[in-house]
Coordinates of C-alpha atoms in Angstrom, one line a residue:
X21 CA 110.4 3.6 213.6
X22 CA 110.2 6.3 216.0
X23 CA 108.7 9.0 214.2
X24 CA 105.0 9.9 213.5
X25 CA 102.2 10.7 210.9
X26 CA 103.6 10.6 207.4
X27 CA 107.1 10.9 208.3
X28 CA 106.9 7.4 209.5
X29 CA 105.2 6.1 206.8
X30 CA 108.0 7.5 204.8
X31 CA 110.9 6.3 206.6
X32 CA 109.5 3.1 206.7
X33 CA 108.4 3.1 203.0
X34 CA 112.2 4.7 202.2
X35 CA 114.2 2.7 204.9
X36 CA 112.1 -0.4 205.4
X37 CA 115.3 -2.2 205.9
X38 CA 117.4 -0.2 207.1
X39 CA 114.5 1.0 209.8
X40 CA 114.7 -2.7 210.8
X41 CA 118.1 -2.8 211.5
X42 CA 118.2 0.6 213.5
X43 CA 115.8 -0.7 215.7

């Protein structure tokens, strides 16, 4: 993840996989 405060918590919660694979 790349973002920060609760966006990252979202994208990581939304995306976890996806987040995984981006990075």
């Amino acid at each position: 993840s790349c973002l920060k405060g609760i966006e990252s918590v979202k994208a990581n919660a939304a995306g976890a996989v996806v987040d995984d694979k981006a990075v």
